[in-house]
mmCIF file of C-alpha atoms in Angstrom:
data_model
loop_
_atom_site.group_PDB
_atom_site.id
_atom_site.type_symbol
_atom_site.label_atom_id
_atom_site.label_comp_id
_atom_site.label_asym_id
_atom_site.label_seq_id
_atom_site.Cartn_x
_atom_site.Cartn_y
_atom_site.Cartn_z
ATOM 1 C CA MET A 917 75.256 -93.002 31.015
ATOM 2 C CA GLY A 918 72.029 -91.735 32.935
ATOM 3 C CA THR A 919 68.466 -91.167 31.322
ATOM 4 C CA PHE A 920 67.825 -87.740 29.804
ATOM 5 C CA ASN A 921 65.391 -85.731 32.095
ATOM 6 C CA LEU A 922 63.705 -83.067 30.246
ATOM 7 C CA ARG A 923 62.524 -81.049 33.232
ATOM 8 C CA THR A 924 65.751 -81.067 34.859
ATOM 9 C CA THR A 925 67.666 -80.083 31.856
ATOM 10 C CA LEU A 926 65.233 -77.601 30.496
ATOM 11 C CA LEU A 927 65.258 -75.509 34.150
ATOM 12 C CA LEU A 928 68.761 -75.556 34.488
ATOM 13 C CA THR A 929 69.522 -74.450 30.765
ATOM 14 C CA ILE A 930 67.316 -71.714 30.940
ATOM 15 C CA GLN A 931 68.153 -70.398 34.440
ATOM 16 C CA SER A 932 71.744 -70.497 33.005
ATOM 17 C CA ALA A 933 70.753 -68.850 29.858
ATOM 18 C CA LEU A 934 68.936 -65.945 31.808
ATOM 19 C CA LEU A 935 72.289 -64.841 33.519
ATOM 20 C CA ARG A 936 73.017 -61.350 32.625
ATOM 21 C CA GLU A 937 69.749 -61.094 30.297
ATOM 22 C CA ILE A 938 67.415 -60.298 33.252
ATOM 23 C CA SER A 939 66.211 -56.947 32.951
ATOM 24 C CA PRO A 940 64.285 -55.174 36.177
ATOM 25 C CA ASN A 941 60.984 -55.361 34.237
ATOM 26 C CA ILE A 942 60.780 -59.071 33.747
ATOM 27 C CA ARG A 943 58.361 -60.276 36.430
ATOM 28 C CA GLY A 944 58.249 -63.739 35.615
ATOM 29 C CA VAL A 945 59.603 -66.740 33.355
ATOM 30 C CA THR A 946 57.708 -69.994 32.855
ATOM 31 C CA CYS A 947 58.094 -72.779 30.746
ATOM 32 C CA GLY A 948 56.269 -75.936 29.640
ATOM 33 C CA TRP A 949 56.814 -78.723 27.141
ATOM 34 C CA ASP A 950 55.420 -81.723 25.332
ATOM 35 C CA GLU A 951 56.637 -84.237 22.903
ATOM 36 C CA SER A 952 57.512 -82.069 20.099
ATOM 37 C CA LYS A 953 57.965 -78.483 21.529
ATOM 38 C CA ILE A 954 59.112 -76.331 24.536
ATOM 39 C CA MET A 955 57.225 -73.174 25.499
ATOM 40 C CA ILE A 956 58.701 -69.955 27.103
ATOM 41 C CA ASN A 957 57.051 -67.145 28.229
ATOM 42 C CA PHE A 958 58.713 -64.127 29.685
ATOM 43 C CA TYR A 959 56.342 -61.424 31.442
ATOM 44 C CA PHE A 960 57.280 -58.071 31.540
ATOM 45 C CA ASP A 961 55.929 -55.242 33.945
ATOM 46 C CA GLY A 962 55.337 -52.391 31.285
ATOM 47 C CA ASP A 963 56.544 -52.060 27.648
ATOM 48 C CA PHE A 964 59.496 -54.072 26.839
ATOM 49 C CA THR A 965 62.085 -52.913 24.388
ATOM 50 C CA GLU A 966 63.322 -54.845 21.143
ATOM 51 C CA GLU A 967 66.621 -55.207 22.844
ATOM 52 C CA GLU A 968 64.957 -57.051 25.808
ATOM 53 C CA GLN A 969 62.994 -59.019 23.430
ATOM 54 C CA GLU A 970 66.332 -59.983 21.502
ATOM 55 C CA SER A 971 67.734 -61.194 25.092
ATOM 56 C CA MET A 972 64.797 -63.522 25.337
ATOM 57 C CA GLU A 973 65.766 -64.842 21.917
ATOM 58 C CA CYS A 974 69.195 -65.300 23.234
ATOM 59 C CA VAL A 975 67.897 -67.361 25.935
ATOM 60 C CA ALA A 976 65.536 -69.632 23.642
ATOM 61 C CA THR A 977 68.785 -70.333 21.481
ATOM 62 C CA GLU A 978 70.632 -71.551 24.446
ATOM 63 C CA VAL A 979 67.910 -73.955 25.097
ATOM 64 C CA ILE A 980 67.774 -75.098 21.397
ATOM 65 C CA ALA A 981 71.630 -75.714 21.728
ATOM 66 C CA SER A 982 70.837 -77.967 24.627
ATOM 67 C CA ILE A 983 67.754 -79.636 23.454
ATOM 68 C CA PRO A 984 67.777 -79.911 19.725
ATOM 69 C CA ASP A 985 65.111 -82.107 19.060
ATOM 70 C CA ARG A 986 62.315 -80.034 20.247
ATOM 71 C CA LYS A 987 60.848 -76.795 18.396
ATOM 72 C CA ILE A 988 60.661 -73.731 20.543
ATOM 73 C CA ASP A 989 57.927 -71.162 21.393
ATOM 74 C CA VAL A 990 58.924 -68.255 22.834
ATOM 75 C CA LYS A 991 56.483 -65.306 23.925
ATOM 76 C CA CYS A 992 57.285 -61.818 25.496
ATOM 77 C CA ILE A 993 54.047 -60.607 27.043
ATOM 78 C CA ARG A 994 53.343 -57.614 29.011
ATOM 79 C CA ILE A 995 51.456 -57.912 32.271
ATOM 80 C CA ASP A 996 51.469 -55.043 34.500
ATOM 81 C CA VAL A 997 51.579 -54.914 38.240
ATOM 82 C CA PRO A 998 49.056 -55.413 40.388
ATOM 83 C CA GLU A 999 47.923 -58.329 38.184
ATOM 84 C CA SER A 1000 48.935 -61.612 39.508
ATOM 85 C CA LEU A 1001 50.892 -63.980 37.335
ATOM 86 C CA THR A 1002 49.576 -67.018 39.408
ATOM 87 C CA SER A 1003 47.093 -67.987 36.337
ATOM 88 C CA TYR A 1004 49.871 -67.646 33.704
ATOM 89 C CA LYS A 1005 52.135 -70.593 34.888
ATOM 90 C CA LEU A 1006 52.755 -73.063 32.229
ATOM 91 C CA LEU A 1007 54.359 -76.123 33.959
ATOM 92 C CA GLU A 1008 57.345 -74.777 35.455
ATOM 93 C CA TRP A 1009 58.260 -71.134 37.073
ATOM 94 C CA VAL A 1010 62.006 -70.847 35.942
ATOM 95 C CA TYR A 1011 62.072 -66.960 37.527
ATOM 96 C CA LEU A 1012 59.900 -64.972 39.639
ATOM 97 C CA ARG A 1013 60.738 -61.455 40.778
ATOM 98 C CA LYS A 1014 59.890 -60.642 44.325
ATOM 99 C CA GLU A 1015 57.044 -58.252 44.614
ATOM 100 C CA ILE A 1016 54.880 -56.834 47.141
ATOM 101 C CA GLU A 1017 51.428 -58.052 46.993
ATOM 102 C CA VAL A 1018 48.709 -54.993 46.425
ATOM 103 C CA ILE A 1019 45.242 -55.524 47.709
ATOM 104 C CA LEU A 1020 42.892 -53.052 46.182
ATOM 105 C CA PRO A 1021 39.864 -51.914 47.931
ATOM 106 C CA ASN A 1022 36.278 -53.222 46.858
ATOM 107 C CA THR A 1023 34.503 -50.364 45.052
#
């Protein structure tokens, strides 16, 4: 039997769970982990609805089913364009929306 690879299992599980759950205003999904928990952050452009938040909880439920020995910490966070998501990465990006970089003039 092969060894359990948490990184690979987590990334594939989240990506699979995101199918049909991504709404147009999701900018990015990042994850991280330690010995006791898995963290998943969902970044939205603009307000997110209760339905969208419930969809992200469904994604977390899929992760719990695949990796039941860890607690899950899920956050839905609003970060509007043009703010960069670069500094918000946990350990890995699972999803990033294609965006045009906006360069604002110095004032």
